[in-house]
PDB file of N, CA and C in Angstrom:
ATOM      1  N   UNK U   1     -66.165 223.097-133.804  1.00  0.00           N
ATOM      2  CA  UNK U   1     -65.062 223.277-134.721  1.00  0.00           C
ATOM      3  C   UNK U   1     -65.430 224.286-135.807  1.00  0.00           C
ATOM      4  N   UNK U   2     -66.600 224.150-136.335  1.00  0.00           N
ATOM      5  CA  UNK U   2     -67.044 225.050-137.382  1.00  0.00           C
ATOM      6  C   UNK U   2     -67.205 226.477-136.870  1.00  0.00           C
ATOM      7  N   UNK U   3     -67.645 226.623-135.638  1.00  0.00           N
ATOM      8  CA  UNK U   3     -67.868 227.954-135.079  1.00  0.00           C
ATOM      9  C   UNK U   3     -66.556 228.714-134.898  1.00  0.00           C
ATOM     10  N   UNK U   4     -65.502 228.042-134.452  1.00  0.00           N
ATOM     11  CA  UNK U   4     -64.201 228.671-134.278  1.00  0.00           C
ATOM     12  C   UNK U   4     -63.594 229.089-135.603  1.00  0.00           C
ATOM     13  N   UNK U   5     -63.830 228.287-136.621  1.00  0.00           N
ATOM     14  CA  UNK U   5     -63.319 228.575-137.956  1.00  0.00           C
ATOM     15  C   UNK U   5     -63.920 229.866-138.510  1.00  0.00           C
ATOM     16  N   UNK U   6     -65.167 230.120-138.201  1.00  0.00           N
ATOM     17  CA  UNK U   6     -65.856 231.325-138.673  1.00  0.00           C
ATOM     18  C   UNK U   6     -65.598 232.514-137.758  1.00  0.00           C
ATOM     19  N   UNK U   7     -65.520 232.309-136.471  1.00  0.00           N
ATOM     20  CA  UNK U   7     -65.431 233.422-135.542  1.00  0.00           C
ATOM     21  C   UNK U   7     -64.093 234.147-135.588  1.00  0.00           C
ATOM     22  N   UNK U   8     -62.989 233.446-135.836  1.00  0.00           N
ATOM     23  CA  UNK U   8     -61.675 234.112-135.875  1.00  0.00           C
ATOM     24  C   UNK U   8     -61.601 235.121-137.026  1.00  0.00           C
ATOM     25  N   UNK U   9     -61.921 234.743-138.261  1.00  0.00           N
ATOM     26  CA  UNK U   9     -61.902 235.751-139.325  1.00  0.00           C
ATOM     27  C   UNK U   9     -62.915 236.875-139.092  1.00  0.00           C
ATOM     28  N   UNK U  10     -64.030 236.529-138.498  1.00  0.00           N
ATOM     29  CA  UNK U  10     -65.040 237.540-138.215  1.00  0.00           C
ATOM     30  C   UNK U  10     -64.527 238.555-137.198  1.00  0.00           C
ATOM     31  N   UNK U  11     -63.864 238.099-136.170  1.00  0.00           N
ATOM     32  CA  UNK U  11     -63.298 238.998-135.155  1.00  0.00           C
ATOM     33  C   UNK U  11     -62.206 239.858-135.773  1.00  0.00           C
ATOM     34  N   UNK U  12     -61.339 239.251-136.572  1.00  0.00           N
ATOM     35  CA  UNK U  12     -60.282 240.019-137.245  1.00  0.00           C
ATOM     36  C   UNK U  12     -60.897 241.083-138.142  1.00  0.00           C
ATOM     37  N   UNK U  13     -61.926 240.713-138.883  1.00  0.00           N
ATOM     38  CA  UNK U  13     -62.604 241.676-139.753  1.00  0.00           C
ATOM     39  C   UNK U  13     -63.197 242.826-138.945  1.00  0.00           C
ATOM     40  N   UNK U  14     -63.900 242.525-137.879  1.00  0.00           N
ATOM     41  CA  UNK U  14     -64.571 243.546-137.073  1.00  0.00           C
ATOM     42  C   UNK U  14     -63.576 244.465-136.360  1.00  0.00           C
ATOM     43  N   UNK U  15     -62.412 243.954-135.979  1.00  0.00           N
ATOM     44  CA  UNK U  15     -61.444 244.760-135.232  1.00  0.00           C
ATOM     45  C   UNK U  15     -60.544 245.574-136.156  1.00  0.00           C
ATOM     46  N   UNK U  16     -60.160 245.012-137.296  1.00  0.00           N
ATOM     47  CA  UNK U  16     -59.169 245.681-138.154  1.00  0.00           C
ATOM     48  C   UNK U  16     -59.794 246.240-139.433  1.00  0.00           C
ATOM     49  N   UNK U  17     -60.456 245.412-140.179  1.00  0.00           N
ATOM     50  CA  UNK U  17     -60.901 245.797-141.513  1.00  0.00           C
ATOM     51  C   UNK U  17     -62.084 246.763-141.477  1.00  0.00           C
ATOM     52  N   UNK U  18     -63.093 246.471-140.698  1.00  0.00           N
ATOM     53  CA  UNK U  18     -64.300 247.301-140.685  1.00  0.00           C
ATOM     54  C   UNK U  18     -64.017 248.747-140.257  1.00  0.00           C
ATOM     55  N   UNK U  19     -63.295 248.993-139.151  1.00  0.00           N
ATOM     56  CA  UNK U  19     -63.034 250.390-138.791  1.00  0.00           C
ATOM     57  C   UNK U  19     -62.198 251.131-139.837  1.00  0.00           C
ATOM     58  N   UNK U  20     -61.203 250.445-140.404  1.00  0.00           N
ATOM     59  CA  UNK U  20     -60.378 251.069-141.433  1.00  0.00           C
ATOM     60  C   UNK U  20     -61.215 251.402-142.660  1.00  0.00           C
ATOM     61  N   UNK U  21     -62.075 250.478-143.052  1.00  0.00           N
ATOM     62  CA  UNK U  21     -62.943 250.712-144.195  1.00  0.00           C
ATOM     63  C   UNK U  21     -63.886 251.887-143.942  1.00  0.00           C
ATOM     64  N   UNK U  22     -64.461 251.952-142.761  1.00  0.00           N
ATOM     65  CA  UNK U  22     -65.363 253.055-142.432  1.00  0.00           C
ATOM     66  C   UNK U  22     -64.638 254.404-142.433  1.00  0.00           C
ATOM     67  N   UNK U  23     -63.454 254.444-141.861  1.00  0.00           N
ATOM     68  CA  UNK U  23     -62.680 255.694-141.836  1.00  0.00           C
ATOM     69  C   UNK U  23     -62.373 256.160-143.254  1.00  0.00           C
ATOM     70  N   UNK U  24     -61.880 255.261-144.078  1.00  0.00           N
ATOM     71  CA  UNK U  24     -61.548 255.637-145.458  1.00  0.00           C
ATOM     72  C   UNK U  24     -62.789 256.008-146.259  1.00  0.00           C
ATOM     73  N   UNK U  25     -63.876 255.309-146.032  1.00  0.00           N
ATOM     74  CA  UNK U  25     -65.120 255.603-146.742  1.00  0.00           C
ATOM     75  C   UNK U  25     -65.620 257.010-146.430  1.00  0.00           C
ATOM     76  N   UNK U  26     -65.711 257.352-145.153  1.00  0.00           N
ATOM     77  CA  UNK U  26     -66.246 258.663-144.794  1.00  0.00           C
ATOM     78  C   UNK U  26     -65.266 259.787-145.089  1.00  0.00           C
ATOM     79  N   UNK U  27     -63.967 259.494-145.088  1.00  0.00           N
ATOM     80  CA  UNK U  27     -62.990 260.512-145.482  1.00  0.00           C
ATOM     81  C   UNK U  27     -63.165 260.856-146.957  1.00  0.00           C
ATOM     82  N   UNK U  28     -63.360 259.848-147.795  1.00  0.00           N
ATOM     83  CA  UNK U  28     -63.555 260.119-149.221  1.00  0.00           C
ATOM     84  C   UNK U  28     -64.890 260.810-149.472  1.00  0.00           C
ATOM     85  N   UNK U  29     -65.926 260.465-148.711  1.00  0.00           N
ATOM     86  CA  UNK U  29     -67.218 261.152-148.847  1.00  0.00           C
ATOM     87  C   UNK U  29     -67.093 262.630-148.503  1.00  0.00           C
ATOM     88  N   UNK U  30     -66.373 262.931-147.429  1.00  0.00           N
ATOM     89  CA  UNK U  30     -66.205 264.311-147.000  1.00  0.00           C
ATOM     90  C   UNK U  30     -65.406 265.093-148.038  1.00  0.00           C
ATOM     91  N   UNK U  31     -64.365 264.467-148.573  1.00  0.00           N
ATOM     92  CA  UNK U  31     -63.523 265.132-149.555  1.00  0.00           C
ATOM     93  C   UNK U  31     -64.297 265.416-150.833  1.00  0.00           C
ATOM     94  N   UNK U  32     -65.138 264.481-151.266  1.00  0.00           N
ATOM     95  CA  UNK U  32     -65.905 264.689-152.490  1.00  0.00           C
ATOM     96  C   UNK U  32     -67.023 265.710-152.278  1.00  0.00           C
ATOM     97  N   UNK U  33     -67.476 265.899-151.057  1.00  0.00           N
ATOM     98  CA  UNK U  33     -68.531 266.865-150.772  1.00  0.00           C
ATOM     99  C   UNK U  33     -68.055 268.296-150.644  1.00  0.00           C
ATOM    100  N   UNK U  34     -66.735 268.500-150.656  1.00  0.00           N
ATOM    101  CA  UNK U  34     -66.209 269.852-150.499  1.00  0.00           C
ATOM    102  C   UNK U  34     -66.412 270.713-151.732  1.00  0.00           C
ATOM    103  N   UNK U  35     -66.613 270.113-152.873  1.00  0.00           N
ATOM    104  CA  UNK U  35     -66.816 270.878-154.095  1.00  0.00           C
ATOM    105  C   UNK U  35     -65.524 271.008-154.879  1.00  0.00           C
ATOM    106  N   UNK U  36     -65.497 271.978-155.770  1.00  0.00           N
ATOM    107  CA  UNK U  36     -64.344 272.163-156.634  1.00  0.00           C
ATOM    108  C   UNK U  36     -63.207 272.845-155.889  1.00  0.00           C
ATOM    109  N   UNK U  37     -61.997 272.414-156.199  1.00  0.00           N
ATOM    110  CA  UNK U  37     -60.833 273.100-155.647  1.00  0.00           C
ATOM    111  C   UNK U  37     -60.617 274.393-156.437  1.00  0.00           C
ATOM    112  N   UNK U  38     -59.719 275.219-155.960  1.00  0.00           N
ATOM    113  CA  UNK U  38     -59.437 276.476-156.656  1.00  0.00           C
ATOM    114  C   UNK U  38     -58.933 276.238-158.064  1.00  0.00           C
ATOM    115  N   UNK U  39     -58.067 275.249-158.214  1.00  0.00           N
ATOM    116  CA  UNK U  39     -57.518 274.932-159.540  1.00  0.00           C
ATOM    117  C   UNK U  39     -58.612 274.399-160.463  1.00  0.00           C
ATOM    118  N   UNK U  40     -59.475 273.536-159.948  1.00  0.00           N
ATOM    119  CA  UNK U  40     -60.574 273.008-160.756  1.00  0.00           C
ATOM    120  C   UNK U  40     -61.542 274.117-161.157  1.00  0.00           C
ATOM    121  N   UNK U  41     -61.790 275.036-160.243  1.00  0.00           N
ATOM    122  CA  UNK U  41     -62.686 276.162-160.546  1.00  0.00           C
ATOM    123  C   UNK U  41     -62.092 277.027-161.654  1.00  0.00           C
ATOM    124  N   UNK U  42     -60.782 277.270-161.597  1.00  0.00           N
ATOM    125  CA  UNK U  42     -60.115 278.065-162.627  1.00  0.00           C
ATOM    126  C   UNK U  42     -60.183 277.358-163.978  1.00  0.00           C
ATOM    127  N   UNK U  43     -59.982 276.052-163.992  1.00  0.00           N
ATOM    128  CA  UNK U  43     -60.083 275.287-165.238  1.00  0.00           C
ATOM    129  C   UNK U  43     -61.491 275.364-165.810  1.00  0.00           C
ATOM    130  N   UNK U  44     -62.477 275.278-164.935  1.00  0.00           N
ATOM    131  CA  UNK U  44     -63.866 275.369-165.376  1.00  0.00           C
ATOM    132  C   UNK U  44     -64.159 276.732-165.987  1.00  0.00           C
ATOM    133  N   UNK U  45     -63.672 277.785-165.355  1.00  0.00           N
ATOM    134  CA  UNK U  45     -63.863 279.137-165.892  1.00  0.00           C
ATOM    135  C   UNK U  45     -63.211 279.274-167.269  1.00  0.00           C
ATOM    136  N   UNK U  46     -62.026 278.698-167.427  1.00  0.00           N
ATOM    137  CA  UNK U  46     -61.332 278.742-168.716  1.00  0.00           C
ATOM    138  C   UNK U  46     -62.131 278.007-169.781  1.00  0.00           C
ATOM    139  N   UNK U  47     -62.662 276.842-169.430  1.00  0.00           N
ATOM    140  CA  UNK U  47     -63.464 276.073-170.380  1.00  0.00           C
ATOM    141  C   UNK U  47     -64.745 276.810-170.761  1.00  0.00           C
ATOM    142  N   UNK U  48     -65.361 277.475-169.798  1.00  0.00           N
ATOM    143  CA  UNK U  48     -66.573 278.246-170.090  1.00  0.00           C
ATOM    144  C   UNK U  48     -66.257 279.379-171.058  1.00  0.00           C
ATOM    145  N   UNK U  49     -65.140 280.080-170.821  1.00  0.00           N
ATOM    146  CA  UNK U  49     -64.745 281.177-171.710  1.00  0.00           C
ATOM    147  C   UNK U  49     -64.474 280.649-173.116  1.00  0.00           C
ATOM    148  N   UNK U  50     -63.801 279.518-173.228  1.00  0.00           N
ATOM    149  CA  UNK U  50     -63.525 278.932-174.548  1.00  0.00           C
ATOM    150  C   UNK U  50     -64.815 278.524-175.239  1.00  0.00           C
ATOM    151  N   UNK U  51     -65.753 277.969-174.493  1.00  0.00           N
ATOM    152  CA  UNK U  51     -67.033 277.560-175.079  1.00  0.00           C
ATOM    153  C   UNK U  51     -67.807 278.763-175.606  1.00  0.00           C
ATOM    154  N   UNK U  52     -67.756 279.871-174.880  1.00  0.00           N
ATOM    155  CA  UNK U  52     -68.447 281.083-175.333  1.00  0.00           C
ATOM    156  C   UNK U  52     -67.825 281.613-176.615  1.00  0.00           C
ATOM    157  N   UNK U  53     -66.487 281.594-176.704  1.00  0.00           N
ATOM    158  CA  UNK U  53     -65.809 282.040-177.922  1.00  0.00           C
ATOM    159  C   UNK U  53     -66.176 281.122-179.082  1.00  0.00           C
ATOM    160  N   UNK U  54     -66.195 279.824-178.833  1.00  0.00           N
ATOM    161  CA  UNK U  54     -66.559 278.883-179.889  1.00  0.00           C
ATOM    162  C   UNK U  54     -67.999 279.099-180.350  1.00  0.00           C
ATOM    163  N   UNK U  55     -68.890 279.389-179.415  1.00  0.00           N
ATOM    164  CA  UNK U  55     -70.280 279.633-179.778  1.00  0.00           C
ATOM    165  C   UNK U  55     -70.393 280.863-180.678  1.00  0.00           C
ATOM    166  N   UNK U  56     -69.646 281.911-180.359  1.00  0.00           N
ATOM    167  CA  UNK U  56     -69.656 283.116-181.206  1.00  0.00           C
ATOM    168  C   UNK U  56     -69.127 282.807-182.601  1.00  0.00           C
ATOM    169  N   UNK U  57     -68.082 281.986-182.665  1.00  0.00           N
ATOM    170  CA  UNK U  57     -67.519 281.626-183.968  1.00  0.00           C
ATOM    171  C   UNK U  57     -68.512 280.801-184.781  1.00  0.00           C
ATOM    172  N   UNK U  58     -69.229 279.910-184.141  1.00  0.00           N
ATOM    173  CA  UNK U  58     -70.223 279.094-184.846  1.00  0.00           C
ATOM    174  C   UNK U  58     -71.337 279.966-185.402  1.00  0.00           C
ATOM    175  N   UNK U  59     -71.797 280.914-184.600  1.00  0.00           N
ATOM    176  CA  UNK U  59     -72.848 281.825-185.076  1.00  0.00           C
ATOM    177  C   UNK U  59     -72.357 282.619-186.274  1.00  0.00           C
ATOM    178  N   UNK U  60     -71.121 283.099-186.224  1.00  0.00           N
ATOM    179  CA  UNK U  60     -70.550 283.855-187.339  1.00  0.00           C
ATOM    180  C   UNK U  60     -70.451 282.977-188.583  1.00  0.00           C
ATOM    181  N   UNK U  61     -69.969 281.758-188.429  1.00  0.00           N
ATOM    182  CA  UNK U  61     -69.874 280.853-189.570  1.00  0.00           C
ATOM    183  C   UNK U  61     -71.245 280.537-190.160  1.00  0.00           C
ATOM    184  N   UNK U  62     -72.247 280.369-189.316  1.00  0.00           N
ATOM    185  CA  UNK U  62     -73.596 280.104-189.815  1.00  0.00           C
ATOM    186  C   UNK U  62     -74.135 281.298-190.589  1.00  0.00           C
ATOM    187  N   UNK U  63     -73.853 282.505-190.128  1.00  0.00           N
ATOM    188  CA  UNK U  63     -74.285 283.706-190.870  1.00  0.00           C
ATOM    189  C   UNK U  63     -73.620 283.754-192.237  1.00  0.00           C
ATOM    190  N   UNK U  64     -72.323 283.459-192.287  1.00  0.00           N
ATOM    191  CA  UNK U  64     -71.604 283.468-193.567  1.00  0.00           C
ATOM    192  C   UNK U  64     -72.190 282.418-194.502  1.00  0.00           C
ATOM    193  N   UNK U  65     -72.413 281.222-193.988  1.00  0.00           N
ATOM    194  CA  UNK U  65     -73.002 280.167-194.821  1.00  0.00           C
ATOM    195  C   UNK U  65     -74.415 280.524-195.270  1.00  0.00           C
ATOM    196  N   UNK U  66     -75.203 281.143-194.394  1.00  0.00           N
ATOM    197  CA  UNK U  66     -76.553 281.554-194.785  1.00  0.00           C
ATOM    198  C   UNK U  66     -76.499 282.565-195.926  1.00  0.00           C
ATOM    199  N   UNK U  67     -75.508 283.462-195.881  1.00  0.00           N
ATOM    200  CA  UNK U  67     -75.400 284.476-196.929  1.00  0.00           C
ATOM    201  C   UNK U  67     -74.876 283.883-198.238  1.00  0.00           C
ATOM    202  N   UNK U  68     -73.904 282.976-198.149  1.00  0.00           N
ATOM    203  CA  UNK U  68     -73.258 282.471-199.366  1.00  0.00           C
ATOM    204  C   UNK U  68     -73.911 281.204-199.919  1.00  0.00           C
ATOM    205  N   UNK U  69     -74.486 280.382-199.086  1.00  0.00           N
ATOM    206  CA  UNK U  69     -75.108 279.135-199.537  1.00  0.00           C
ATOM    207  C   UNK U  69     -76.368 278.899-198.725  1.00  0.00           C
ATOM    208  N   UNK U  70     -77.467 279.572-199.079  1.00  0.00           N
ATOM    209  CA  UNK U  70     -78.687 279.520-198.269  1.00  0.00           C
ATOM    210  C   UNK U  70     -79.240 278.119-198.038  1.00  0.00           C
ATOM    211  N   UNK U  71     -78.952 277.174-198.896  1.00  0.00           N
ATOM    212  CA  UNK U  71     -79.491 275.817-198.764  1.00  0.00           C
ATOM    213  C   UNK U  71     -78.576 274.866-197.981  1.00  0.00           C
ATOM    214  N   UNK U  72     -77.561 275.358-197.343  1.00  0.00           N
ATOM    215  CA  UNK U  72     -76.570 274.488-196.687  1.00  0.00           C
ATOM    216  C   UNK U  72     -77.173 273.669-195.541  1.00  0.00           C
ATOM    217  N   UNK U  73     -78.207 274.166-194.909  1.00  0.00           N
ATOM    218  CA  UNK U  73     -78.793 273.434-193.787  1.00  0.00           C
ATOM    219  C   UNK U  73     -79.580 272.197-194.262  1.00  0.00           C
ATOM    220  N   UNK U  74     -80.073 272.209-195.478  1.00  0.00           N
ATOM    221  CA  UNK U  74     -80.843 271.071-195.980  1.00  0.00           C
ATOM    222  C   UNK U  74     -79.945 269.956-196.492  1.00  0.00           C
ATOM    223  N   UNK U  75     -78.671 270.211-196.695  1.00  0.00           N
ATOM    224  CA  UNK U  75     -77.761 269.184-197.248  1.00  0.00           C
ATOM    225  C   UNK U  75     -77.309 268.210-196.210  1.00  0.00           C
TER     226      UNK U  75
END
């Protein structure tokens, strides 16, 4: 009696759930391994350009502060 109770769900799992789970698992692995999409790559390039502009602005602001308030870094 106990064996039949366990074997039916096990058979259902092995026939239906396990193959579906494996298919979905490897499909998502393959999709994540493809890398960035074109849109994601463009967004990344935009963010890099913005970061470079911000870095230039920070350097400029630090030069201005160094000239006008030389002790600003110690505060």
